[in-house]
Structure formats: structure tokens, C-alpha cells
C-alpha positions as YAML, in Angstrom:
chain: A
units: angstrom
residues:
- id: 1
  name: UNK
  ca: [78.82, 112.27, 75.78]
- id: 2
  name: UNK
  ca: [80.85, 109.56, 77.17]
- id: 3
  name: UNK
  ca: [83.27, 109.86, 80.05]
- id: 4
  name: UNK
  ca: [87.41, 110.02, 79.46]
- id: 5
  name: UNK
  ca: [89.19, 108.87, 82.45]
- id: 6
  name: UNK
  ca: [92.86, 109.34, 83.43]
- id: 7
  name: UNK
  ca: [94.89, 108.53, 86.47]
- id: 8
  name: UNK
  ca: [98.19, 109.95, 86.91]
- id: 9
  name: UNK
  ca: [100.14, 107.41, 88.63]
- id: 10
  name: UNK
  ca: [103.32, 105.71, 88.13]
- id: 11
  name: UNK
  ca: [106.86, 107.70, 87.54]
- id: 12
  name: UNK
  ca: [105.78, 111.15, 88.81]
- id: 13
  name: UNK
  ca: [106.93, 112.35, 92.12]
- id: 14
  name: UNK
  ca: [103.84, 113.71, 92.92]
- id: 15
  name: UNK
  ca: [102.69, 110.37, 93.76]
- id: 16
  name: UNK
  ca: [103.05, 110.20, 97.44]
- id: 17
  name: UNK
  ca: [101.84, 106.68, 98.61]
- id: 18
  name: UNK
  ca: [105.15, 104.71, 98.05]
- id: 19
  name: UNK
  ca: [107.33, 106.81, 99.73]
- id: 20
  name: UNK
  ca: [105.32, 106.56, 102.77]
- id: 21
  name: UNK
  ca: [106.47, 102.56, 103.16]
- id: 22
  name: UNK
  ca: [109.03, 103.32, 105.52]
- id: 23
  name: UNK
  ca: [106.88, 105.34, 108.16]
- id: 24
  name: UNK
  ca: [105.53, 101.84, 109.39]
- id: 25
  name: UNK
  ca: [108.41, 101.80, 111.52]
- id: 26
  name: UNK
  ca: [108.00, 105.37, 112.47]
- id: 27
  name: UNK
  ca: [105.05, 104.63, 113.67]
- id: 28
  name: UNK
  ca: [105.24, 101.29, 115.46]
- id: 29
  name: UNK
  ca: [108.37, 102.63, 117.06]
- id: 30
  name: UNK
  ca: [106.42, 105.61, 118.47]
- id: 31
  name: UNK
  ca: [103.17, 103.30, 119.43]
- id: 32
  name: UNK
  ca: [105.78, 101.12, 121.60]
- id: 33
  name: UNK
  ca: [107.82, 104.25, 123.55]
- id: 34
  name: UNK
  ca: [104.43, 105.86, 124.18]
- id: 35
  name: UNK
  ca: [103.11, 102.92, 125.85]
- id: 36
  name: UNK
  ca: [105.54, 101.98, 127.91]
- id: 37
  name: UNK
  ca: [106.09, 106.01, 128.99]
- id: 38
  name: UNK
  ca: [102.32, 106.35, 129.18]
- id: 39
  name: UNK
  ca: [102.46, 103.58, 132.08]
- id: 40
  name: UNK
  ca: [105.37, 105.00, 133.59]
- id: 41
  name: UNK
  ca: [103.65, 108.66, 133.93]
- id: 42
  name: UNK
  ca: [99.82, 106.71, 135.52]
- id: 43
  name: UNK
  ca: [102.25, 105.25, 138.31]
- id: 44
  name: UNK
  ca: [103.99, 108.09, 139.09]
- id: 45
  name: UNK
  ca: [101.07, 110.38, 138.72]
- id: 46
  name: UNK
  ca: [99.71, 108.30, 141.08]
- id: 47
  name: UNK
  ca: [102.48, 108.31, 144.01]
- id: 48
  name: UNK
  ca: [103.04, 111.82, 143.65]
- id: 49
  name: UNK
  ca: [99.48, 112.74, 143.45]
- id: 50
  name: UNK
  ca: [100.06, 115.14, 140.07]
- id: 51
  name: UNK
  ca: [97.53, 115.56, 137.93]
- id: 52
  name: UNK
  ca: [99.79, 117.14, 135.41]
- id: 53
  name: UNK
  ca: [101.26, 113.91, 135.14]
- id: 54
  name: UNK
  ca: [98.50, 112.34, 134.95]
- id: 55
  name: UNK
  ca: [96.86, 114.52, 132.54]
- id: 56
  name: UNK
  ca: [100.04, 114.28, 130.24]
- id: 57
  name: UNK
  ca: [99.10, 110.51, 130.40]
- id: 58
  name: UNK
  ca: [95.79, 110.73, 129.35]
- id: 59
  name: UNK
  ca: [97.35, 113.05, 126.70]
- id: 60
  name: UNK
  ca: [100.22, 110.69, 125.63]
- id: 61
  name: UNK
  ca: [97.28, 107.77, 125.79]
- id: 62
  name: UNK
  ca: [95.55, 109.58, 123.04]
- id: 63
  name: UNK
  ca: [98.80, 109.60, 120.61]
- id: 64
  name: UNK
  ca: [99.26, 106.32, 121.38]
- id: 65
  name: UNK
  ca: [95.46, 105.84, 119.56]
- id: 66
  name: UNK
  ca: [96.42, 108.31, 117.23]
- id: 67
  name: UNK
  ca: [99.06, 106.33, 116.17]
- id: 68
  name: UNK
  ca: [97.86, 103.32, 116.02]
- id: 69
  name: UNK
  ca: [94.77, 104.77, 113.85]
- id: 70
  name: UNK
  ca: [96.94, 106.17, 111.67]
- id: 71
  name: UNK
  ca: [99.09, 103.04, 111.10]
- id: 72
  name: UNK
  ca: [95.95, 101.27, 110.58]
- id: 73
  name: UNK
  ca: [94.35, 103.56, 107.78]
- id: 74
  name: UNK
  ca: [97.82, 103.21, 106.09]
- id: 75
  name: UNK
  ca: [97.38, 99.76, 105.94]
- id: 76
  name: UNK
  ca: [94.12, 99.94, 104.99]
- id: 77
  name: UNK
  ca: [94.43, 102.60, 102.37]
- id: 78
  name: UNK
  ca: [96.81, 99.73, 100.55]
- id: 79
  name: UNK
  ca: [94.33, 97.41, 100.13]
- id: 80
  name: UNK
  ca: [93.19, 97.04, 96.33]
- id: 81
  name: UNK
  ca: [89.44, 98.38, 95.40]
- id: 82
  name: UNK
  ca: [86.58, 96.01, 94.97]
- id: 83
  name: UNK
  ca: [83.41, 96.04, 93.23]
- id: 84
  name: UNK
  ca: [82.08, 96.89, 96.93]
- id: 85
  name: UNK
  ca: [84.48, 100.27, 97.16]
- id: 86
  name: UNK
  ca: [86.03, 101.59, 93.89]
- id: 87
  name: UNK
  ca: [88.54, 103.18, 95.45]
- id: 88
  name: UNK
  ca: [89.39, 100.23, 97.94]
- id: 89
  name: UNK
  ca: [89.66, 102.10, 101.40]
- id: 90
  name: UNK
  ca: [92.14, 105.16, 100.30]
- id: 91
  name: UNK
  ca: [89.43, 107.26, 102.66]
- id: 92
  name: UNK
  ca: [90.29, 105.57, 105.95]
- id: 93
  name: UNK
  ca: [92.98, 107.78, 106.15]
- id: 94
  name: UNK
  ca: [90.81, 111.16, 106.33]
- id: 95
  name: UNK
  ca: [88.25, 109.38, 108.50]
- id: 96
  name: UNK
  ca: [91.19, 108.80, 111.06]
- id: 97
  name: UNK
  ca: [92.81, 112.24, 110.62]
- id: 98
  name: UNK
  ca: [89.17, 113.69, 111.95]
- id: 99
  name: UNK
  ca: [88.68, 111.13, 114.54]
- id: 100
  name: UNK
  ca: [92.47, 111.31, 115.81]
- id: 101
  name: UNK
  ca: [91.65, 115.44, 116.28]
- id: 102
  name: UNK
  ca: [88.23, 114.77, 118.16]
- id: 103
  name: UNK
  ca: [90.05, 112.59, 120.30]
- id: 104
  name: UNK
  ca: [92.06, 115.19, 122.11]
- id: 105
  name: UNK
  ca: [89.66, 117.11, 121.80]
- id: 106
  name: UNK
  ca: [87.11, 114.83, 124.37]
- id: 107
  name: UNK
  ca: [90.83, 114.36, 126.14]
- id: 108
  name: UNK
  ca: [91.22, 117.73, 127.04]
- id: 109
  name: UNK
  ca: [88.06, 118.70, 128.25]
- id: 110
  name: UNK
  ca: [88.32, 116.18, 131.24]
- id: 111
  name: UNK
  ca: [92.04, 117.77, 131.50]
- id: 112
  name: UNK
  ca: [90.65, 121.32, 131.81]
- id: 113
  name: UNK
  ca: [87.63, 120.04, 134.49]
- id: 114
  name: UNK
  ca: [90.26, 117.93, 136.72]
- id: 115
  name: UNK
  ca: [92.19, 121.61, 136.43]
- id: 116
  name: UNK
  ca: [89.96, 123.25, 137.96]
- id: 117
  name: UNK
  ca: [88.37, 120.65, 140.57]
- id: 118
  name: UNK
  ca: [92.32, 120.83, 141.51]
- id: 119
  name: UNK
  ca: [92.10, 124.48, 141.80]
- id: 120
  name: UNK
  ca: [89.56, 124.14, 144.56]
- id: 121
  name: UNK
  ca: [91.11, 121.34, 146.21]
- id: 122
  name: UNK
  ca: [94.49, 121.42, 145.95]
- id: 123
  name: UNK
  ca: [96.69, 118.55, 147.14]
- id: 124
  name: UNK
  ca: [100.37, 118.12, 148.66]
- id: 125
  name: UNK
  ca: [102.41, 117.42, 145.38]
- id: 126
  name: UNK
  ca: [105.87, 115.66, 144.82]
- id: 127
  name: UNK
  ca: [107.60, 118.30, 142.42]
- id: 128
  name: UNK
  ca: [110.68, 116.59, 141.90]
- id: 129
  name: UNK
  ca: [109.09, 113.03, 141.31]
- id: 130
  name: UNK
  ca: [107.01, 115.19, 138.54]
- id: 131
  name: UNK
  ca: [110.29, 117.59, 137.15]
- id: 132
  name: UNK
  ca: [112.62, 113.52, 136.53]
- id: 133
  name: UNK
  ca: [109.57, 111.90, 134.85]
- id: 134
  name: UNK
  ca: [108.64, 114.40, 132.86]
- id: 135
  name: UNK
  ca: [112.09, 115.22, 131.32]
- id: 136
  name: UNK
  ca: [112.49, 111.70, 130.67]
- id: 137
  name: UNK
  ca: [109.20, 112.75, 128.45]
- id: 138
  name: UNK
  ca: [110.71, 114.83, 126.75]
- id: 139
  name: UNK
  ca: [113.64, 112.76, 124.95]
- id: 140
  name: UNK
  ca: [110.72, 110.31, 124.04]
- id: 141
  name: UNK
  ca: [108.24, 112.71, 122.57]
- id: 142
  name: UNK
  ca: [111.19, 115.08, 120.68]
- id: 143
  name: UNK
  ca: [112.65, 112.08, 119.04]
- id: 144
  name: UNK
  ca: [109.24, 110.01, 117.85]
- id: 145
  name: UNK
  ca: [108.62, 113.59, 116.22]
- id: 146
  name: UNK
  ca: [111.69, 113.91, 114.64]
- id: 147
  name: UNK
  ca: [110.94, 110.23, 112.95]
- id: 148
  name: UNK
  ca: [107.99, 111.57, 111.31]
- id: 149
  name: UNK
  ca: [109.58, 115.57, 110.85]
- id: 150
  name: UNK
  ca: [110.95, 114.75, 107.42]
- id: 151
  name: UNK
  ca: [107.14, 113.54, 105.92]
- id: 152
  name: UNK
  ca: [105.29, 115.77, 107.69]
- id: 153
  name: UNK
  ca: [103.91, 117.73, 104.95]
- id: 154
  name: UNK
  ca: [103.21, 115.20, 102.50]
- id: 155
  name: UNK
  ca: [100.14, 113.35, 104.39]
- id: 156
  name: UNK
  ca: [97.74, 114.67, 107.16]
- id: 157
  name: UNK
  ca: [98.05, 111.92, 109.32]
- id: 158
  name: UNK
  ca: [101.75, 112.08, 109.79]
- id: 159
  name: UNK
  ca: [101.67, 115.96, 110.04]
- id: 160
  name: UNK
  ca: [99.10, 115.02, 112.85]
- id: 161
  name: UNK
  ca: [101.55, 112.65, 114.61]
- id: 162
  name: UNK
  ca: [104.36, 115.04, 114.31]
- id: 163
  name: UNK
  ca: [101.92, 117.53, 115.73]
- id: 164
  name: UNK
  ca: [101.12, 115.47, 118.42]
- id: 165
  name: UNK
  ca: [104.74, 114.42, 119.33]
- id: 166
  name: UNK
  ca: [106.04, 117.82, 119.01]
- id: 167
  name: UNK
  ca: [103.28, 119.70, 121.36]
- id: 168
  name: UNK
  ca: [104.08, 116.71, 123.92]
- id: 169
  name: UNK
  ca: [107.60, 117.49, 124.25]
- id: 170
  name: UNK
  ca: [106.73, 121.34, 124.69]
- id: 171
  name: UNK
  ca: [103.98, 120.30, 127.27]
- id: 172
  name: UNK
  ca: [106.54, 117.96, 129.12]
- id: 173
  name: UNK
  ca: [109.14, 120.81, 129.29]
- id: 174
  name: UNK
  ca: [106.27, 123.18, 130.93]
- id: 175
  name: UNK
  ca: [105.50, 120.16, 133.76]
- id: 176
  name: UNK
  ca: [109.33, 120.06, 134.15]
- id: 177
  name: UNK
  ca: [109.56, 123.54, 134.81]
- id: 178
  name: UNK
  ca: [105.96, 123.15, 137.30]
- id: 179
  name: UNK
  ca: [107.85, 120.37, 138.81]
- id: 180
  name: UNK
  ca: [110.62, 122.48, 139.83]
- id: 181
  name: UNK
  ca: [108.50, 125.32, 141.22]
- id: 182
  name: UNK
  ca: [106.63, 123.08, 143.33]
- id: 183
  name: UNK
  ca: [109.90, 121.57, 144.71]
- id: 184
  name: UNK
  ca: [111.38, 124.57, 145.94]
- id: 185
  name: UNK
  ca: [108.11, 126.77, 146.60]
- id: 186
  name: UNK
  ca: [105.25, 123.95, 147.68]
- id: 187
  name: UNK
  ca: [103.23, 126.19, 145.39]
- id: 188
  name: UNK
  ca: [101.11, 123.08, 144.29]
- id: 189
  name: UNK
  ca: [98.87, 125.32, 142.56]
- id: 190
  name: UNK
  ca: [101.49, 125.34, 139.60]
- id: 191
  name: UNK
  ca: [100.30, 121.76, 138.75]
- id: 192
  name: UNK
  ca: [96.88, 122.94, 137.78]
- id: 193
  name: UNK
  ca: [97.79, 125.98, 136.32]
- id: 194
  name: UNK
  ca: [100.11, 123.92, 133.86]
- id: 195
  name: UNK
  ca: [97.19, 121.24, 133.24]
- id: 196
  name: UNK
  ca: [95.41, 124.54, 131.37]
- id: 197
  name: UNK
  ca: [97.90, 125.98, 129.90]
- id: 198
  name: UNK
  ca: [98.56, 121.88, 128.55]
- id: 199
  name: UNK
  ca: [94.64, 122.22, 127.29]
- id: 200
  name: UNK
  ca: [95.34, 125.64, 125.59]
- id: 201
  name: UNK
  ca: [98.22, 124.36, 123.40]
- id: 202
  name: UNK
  ca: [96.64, 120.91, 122.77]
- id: 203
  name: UNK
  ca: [93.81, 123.14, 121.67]
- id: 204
  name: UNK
  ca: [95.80, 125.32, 119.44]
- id: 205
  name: UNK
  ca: [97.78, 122.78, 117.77]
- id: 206
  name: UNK
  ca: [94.55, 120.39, 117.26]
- id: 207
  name: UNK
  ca: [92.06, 122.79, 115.78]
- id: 208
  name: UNK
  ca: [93.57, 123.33, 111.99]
- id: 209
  name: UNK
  ca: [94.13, 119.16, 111.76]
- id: 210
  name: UNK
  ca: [90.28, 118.81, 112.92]
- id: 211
  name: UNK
  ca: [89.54, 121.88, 110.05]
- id: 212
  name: UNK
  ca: [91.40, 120.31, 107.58]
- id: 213
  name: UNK
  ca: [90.05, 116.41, 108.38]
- id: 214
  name: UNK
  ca: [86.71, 117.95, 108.31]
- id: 215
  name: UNK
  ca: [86.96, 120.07, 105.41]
- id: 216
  name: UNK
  ca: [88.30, 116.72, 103.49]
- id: 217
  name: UNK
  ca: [85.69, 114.76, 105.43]
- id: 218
  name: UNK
  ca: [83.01, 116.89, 103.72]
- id: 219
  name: UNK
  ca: [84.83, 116.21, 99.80]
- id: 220
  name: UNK
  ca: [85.96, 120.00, 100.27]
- id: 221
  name: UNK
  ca: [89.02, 121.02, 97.99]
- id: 222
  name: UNK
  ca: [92.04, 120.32, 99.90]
- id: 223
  name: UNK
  ca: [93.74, 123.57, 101.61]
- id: 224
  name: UNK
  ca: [96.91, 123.56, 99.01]
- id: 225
  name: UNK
  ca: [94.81, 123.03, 95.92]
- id: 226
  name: UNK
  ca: [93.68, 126.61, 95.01]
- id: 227
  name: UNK
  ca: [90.58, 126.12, 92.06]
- id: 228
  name: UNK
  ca: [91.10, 129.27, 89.87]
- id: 229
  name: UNK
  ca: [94.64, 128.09, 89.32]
- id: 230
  name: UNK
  ca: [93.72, 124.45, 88.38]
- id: 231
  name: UNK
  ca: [91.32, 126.19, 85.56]
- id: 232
  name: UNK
  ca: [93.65, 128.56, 84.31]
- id: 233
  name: UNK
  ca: [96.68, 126.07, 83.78]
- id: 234
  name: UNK
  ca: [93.82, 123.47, 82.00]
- id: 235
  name: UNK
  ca: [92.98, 126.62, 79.84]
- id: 236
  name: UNK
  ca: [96.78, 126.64, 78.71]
- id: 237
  name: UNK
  ca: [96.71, 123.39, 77.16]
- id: 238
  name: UNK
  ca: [96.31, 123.72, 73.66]
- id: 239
  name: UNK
  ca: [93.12, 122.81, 72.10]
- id: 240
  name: UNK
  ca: [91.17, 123.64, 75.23]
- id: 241
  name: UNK
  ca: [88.19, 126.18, 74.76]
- id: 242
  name: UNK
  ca: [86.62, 126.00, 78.14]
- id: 243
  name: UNK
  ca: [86.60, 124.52, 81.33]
- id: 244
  name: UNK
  ca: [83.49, 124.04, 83.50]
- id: 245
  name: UNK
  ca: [81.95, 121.40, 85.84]
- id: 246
  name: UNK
  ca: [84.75, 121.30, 87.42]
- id: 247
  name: UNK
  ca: [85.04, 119.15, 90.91]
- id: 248
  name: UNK
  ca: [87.97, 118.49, 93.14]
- id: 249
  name: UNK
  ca: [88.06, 116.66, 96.17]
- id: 250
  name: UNK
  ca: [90.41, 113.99, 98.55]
- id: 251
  name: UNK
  ca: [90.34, 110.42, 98.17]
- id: 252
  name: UNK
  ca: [92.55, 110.17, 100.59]
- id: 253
  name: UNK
  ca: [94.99, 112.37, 103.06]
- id: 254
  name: UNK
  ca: [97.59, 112.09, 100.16]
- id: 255
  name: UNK
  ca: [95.70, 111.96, 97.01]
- id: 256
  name: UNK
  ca: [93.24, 114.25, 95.38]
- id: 257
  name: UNK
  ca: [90.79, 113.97, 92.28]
- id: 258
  name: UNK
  ca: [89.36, 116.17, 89.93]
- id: 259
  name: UNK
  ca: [86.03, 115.54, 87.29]
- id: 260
  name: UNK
  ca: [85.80, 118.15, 84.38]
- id: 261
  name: UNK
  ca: [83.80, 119.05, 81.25]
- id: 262
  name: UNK
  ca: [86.42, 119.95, 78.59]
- id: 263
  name: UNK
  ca: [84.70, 122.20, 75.87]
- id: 264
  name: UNK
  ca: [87.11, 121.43, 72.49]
- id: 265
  name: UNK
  ca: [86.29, 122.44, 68.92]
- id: 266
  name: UNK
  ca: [84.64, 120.16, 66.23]
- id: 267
  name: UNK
  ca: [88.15, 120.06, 64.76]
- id: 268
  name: UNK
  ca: [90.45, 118.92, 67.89]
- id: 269
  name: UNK
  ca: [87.46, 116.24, 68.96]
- id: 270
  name: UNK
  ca: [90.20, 113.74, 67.10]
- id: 271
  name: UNK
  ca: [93.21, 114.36, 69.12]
- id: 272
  name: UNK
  ca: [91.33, 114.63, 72.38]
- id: 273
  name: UNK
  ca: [92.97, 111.37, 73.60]
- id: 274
  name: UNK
  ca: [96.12, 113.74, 73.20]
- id: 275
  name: UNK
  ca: [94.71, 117.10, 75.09]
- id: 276
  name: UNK
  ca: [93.70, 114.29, 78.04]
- id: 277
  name: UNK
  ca: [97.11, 113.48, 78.23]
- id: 278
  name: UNK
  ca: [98.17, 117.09, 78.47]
- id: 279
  name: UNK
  ca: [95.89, 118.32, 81.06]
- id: 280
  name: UNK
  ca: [96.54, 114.62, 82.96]
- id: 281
  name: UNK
  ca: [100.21, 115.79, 83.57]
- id: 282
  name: UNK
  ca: [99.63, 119.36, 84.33]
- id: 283
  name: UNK
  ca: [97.01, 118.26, 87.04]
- id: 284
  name: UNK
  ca: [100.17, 115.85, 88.17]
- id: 285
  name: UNK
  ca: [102.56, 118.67, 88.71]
- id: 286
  name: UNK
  ca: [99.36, 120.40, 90.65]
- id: 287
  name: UNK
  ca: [99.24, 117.17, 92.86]
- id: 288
  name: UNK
  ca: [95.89, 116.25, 91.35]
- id: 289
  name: UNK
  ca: [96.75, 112.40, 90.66]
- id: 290
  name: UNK
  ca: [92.91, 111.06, 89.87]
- id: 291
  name: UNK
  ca: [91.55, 112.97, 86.63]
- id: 292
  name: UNK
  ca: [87.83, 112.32, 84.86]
- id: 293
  name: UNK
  ca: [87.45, 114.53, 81.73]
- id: 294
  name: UNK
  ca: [83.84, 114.56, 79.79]
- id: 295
  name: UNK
  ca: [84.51, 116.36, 76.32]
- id: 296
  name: UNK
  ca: [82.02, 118.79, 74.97]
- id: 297
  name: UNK
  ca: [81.97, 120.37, 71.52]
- id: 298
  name: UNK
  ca: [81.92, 124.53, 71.87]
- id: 299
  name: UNK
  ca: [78.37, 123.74, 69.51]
- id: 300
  name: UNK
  ca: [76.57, 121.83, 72.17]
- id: 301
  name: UNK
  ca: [74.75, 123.44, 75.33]
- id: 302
  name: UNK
  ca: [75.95, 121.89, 78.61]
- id: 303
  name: UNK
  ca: [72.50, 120.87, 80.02]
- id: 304
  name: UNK
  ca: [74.28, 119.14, 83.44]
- id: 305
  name: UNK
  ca: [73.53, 122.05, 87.06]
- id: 306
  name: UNK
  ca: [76.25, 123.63, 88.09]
- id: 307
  name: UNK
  ca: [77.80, 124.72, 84.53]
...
């Protein structure tokens, strides 16, 4: 039996990739204030001899990559398919998404090790040098998250950078406040104790985007598409006896296919060009955008595994 395919693209506004155009400023703007604060935080991490500075550097460093990554698999994921890859290089973006997470995840082990090598050794720290430059952090980080805030849930990577942006503005607030203990206490302890409890929330807020990369990494059904709701909507459409076979996976951090065998009646074989189109737009309004249907009679036993 030979294959019917369907993509749902076009008018819909499930169809997520266009209204991403804008976030290439979004994200070149936050790739240049990152930078240039990521400098500024090495040289007076430096002076002042704080490794909470210096950590938040390393930290910053890494959304800087992030960034860039992400801007980069956007680009690429435009790029029209080839006889070499049939669906150009639309996975780029989940390939990022899980890099981007194992990232900080390499950063903050050497946070958590400095941490505690600081611990041991402590050294004289310059808390308000530490308290100005890390409030100046804040601003930066709070508003490159609030570019990305309003598209946040419509593509991993960006709820990734908004992640990222948003944590670093909490973290810079907590070296503010360690800054301001160790200026009026000389408690330079403070600076490593923040350094971990930096590694705890990077930790926290990085391990569902390095689940969720994964899980799309390995073709896994992404976490908002639930299966036993895709069947029984396709079972609504009239003319539909039975669906089985039934595959869903990510193409790309914003778009998500689905392969199906479509058991119809002897009778309705005719008009299955018209059930296809039925089932293509409910899978639309279920943010399934990429559909392959393979029609099978309710006479004929499905002989494919996994029926």
C-alpha cells in the first residue's frame, strides 16, 4: 500500500518558524552585551580576587555560546533540504538545545571545584568592587531575557536563552548581596558560598532543557504532545476505523511529525484524499505540522511490527 503524505504548512498559526524572524536581533543584541559584560566581570574578578565574579563570567561566557549556537541553528534550520538531508538541517536546532545544556553543565562543575578549593584557601576579597559590577549585571541579564520572554514557549532554544538570561540576573543579585556582606563583615567566605549556591540554580534551571533536548535528541514525542489524545481526535474524523503504527517525533525544536496507518472501509478508500485532509488539520491544531498517512482497508492484516 502506497504512502499519502501531507504537510501542514502555510496559513495556520501553528506554524511557528516565521514568527521567529525577528529574534535574530534578540539574539545578536544579547551575544554583543554579554561579551562586552563578560570582559568587564574577568577584569574585575581579577583585581578584586572574586571568584564569584569570575565564576559568573565563566557562566555569562557560556550564554554567550549558547547564544550564538542558537542563532546559528536558526539560520541553519532555514536552509532548504537537499537530496543529501530531506529535511534540510531543521534538526540543528535540537542538537544545539542539548549541547547548549551540557555546556553549563561542564561550566559548573569547575564552578563548584574552584568553590570549594576557595573554601580551604580563602583570599582577602574586594566586596564592593564585586556588589557595583555585579548590579550592573543585572540590568544586562534582566533585559536580554525580557527580549526573548514573549517567545519563550514557542521554541526550546529561546526558552533556553530566556532561561539562561533570567537565572543570570537572579545569580547576579545573590553576588550583589555577597558583595555587600563581604564589605561590611570581611566574611570572604560569602564569595564561595554564593559560587554553590550559583551551581545549584544553574543546575536546577538546566536539567529539564538537557531532558527535553535529549528526549527530542532520541526522536522521543515532544513533552506537550500527549499520544492517546492525537489517536482519539484522528478516530473522530469521519471515515476513520482505526488508527495504529502510529509515530511522532521532532524535526526540529519547533516542529513535530507524525507517520500513521489509517484503517478505512472498502467504501471510503475513494474519498481518502478527503479524510487526509481532515486528520492533516486536526494534527495542525495539535501542533503536529509534518503528517505521513499509509491507508489500510479494515479487510487486510497489517503485517508491518509494532501494529
Amino acid at each position: 500500500m502506497s504512502h499519502d503524505h501531507a504537510h501542514g504548512h502555510g496559513h495556520h498559526h501553528h506554524d511557528h518558524a516565521p514568527k521567529l524572524d525577528h529574534l535574530n536581533a534578540a539574539f545578536i543584541w544579547g551575544i554583543i552585551l554579554n561579551s562586552v559584560f563578560v570582559v568587564v566581570e574577568v577584569v574585575m574578578g581579577l583585581i578584586s580576587h572574586s571568584l564569584s565574579l569570575l565564576t559568573d563570567a565563566g557562566h555569562n561566557l557560556s550564554d554567550v555560546a549558547s547564544l550564538a549556537l542558537a542563532l546559528l541553528a536558526f539560520k541553519l534550520a532555514k536552509v532548504q533540504s537537499n537530496k543529501q538531508y530531506t529535511y534540510g538541517y531543521k534538526r540543528s536546532t535540537i542538537i544545539v538545545s542539548f549541547f547548549n545544556a551540557l555546556i553549563l553543565f561542564v561550566a559548573v562543575g569547575f564552578i563548584a571545584y574552584e568553590a570549594v578549593m576557595r573554601f580551604i584557601h580563602p583570599e582577602v576579597i574586594a566586596g564592593g568592587t564585586i556588589a557595583l559590577v555585579a548590579f550592573v549585571g543585572i540590568g544586562i541579564n534582566a533585559f536580554t531575557a525580557w527580549l526573548f520572554v514573549k517567545d519563550k514557549d514557542t521554541d526550546l532554544n529561546v526558552k533556553g536563552a530566556y532561561m539562561h538570561m533570567a537565572v543570570d540576573a537572579i545569580v547576579s543579585l545573590g553576588v550583589v548581596i555577597s558583595g555587600i556582606i563581604i564589605y561590611f563583615t570581611k566574611w570572604y567566605w560569602v564569595d564561595s558560598a554564593v559560587s554553590l549556591i550559583i551551581v545549584i540554580v544553574i543546575i536546577g534551571g538546566t536539567w529539564s532543557l538537557l531532558k527535553h533536548s535529549l528526549r527530542l535528541e532520541m526522536d522521543g514525542v515532544p513533552a506537550e504532545i500527549e499520544i492517546d489524545k492525537i489517536k482519539a481526535e484522528l478516530l473522530k474524523a469521519k471515515g476513520v476505523v482505526d488508527v495504529h503504527h502510529m509515530h511522532v517525533w521532532a524535526l526540529s525544536t519547533t516542529e513535530t511529525a507524525l507517520t500513521a496507518h489509517i484503517v478505512v472501509s472498502p467504501d471510503d478508500l475513494g474519498i481518502f484524499n478527503k479524510i487526509k485532509h481532515d486528520l492533516r488539520h486536526r494534527l495542525q491544531h495539535m501542533e503536529i505540522t509534518h503528517c505521513t498517512f499509509e491507508p489500510e482497508l479494515v479487510t487486510e492484516k497489517c503485517e508491518q511490527v509494532e501494529c
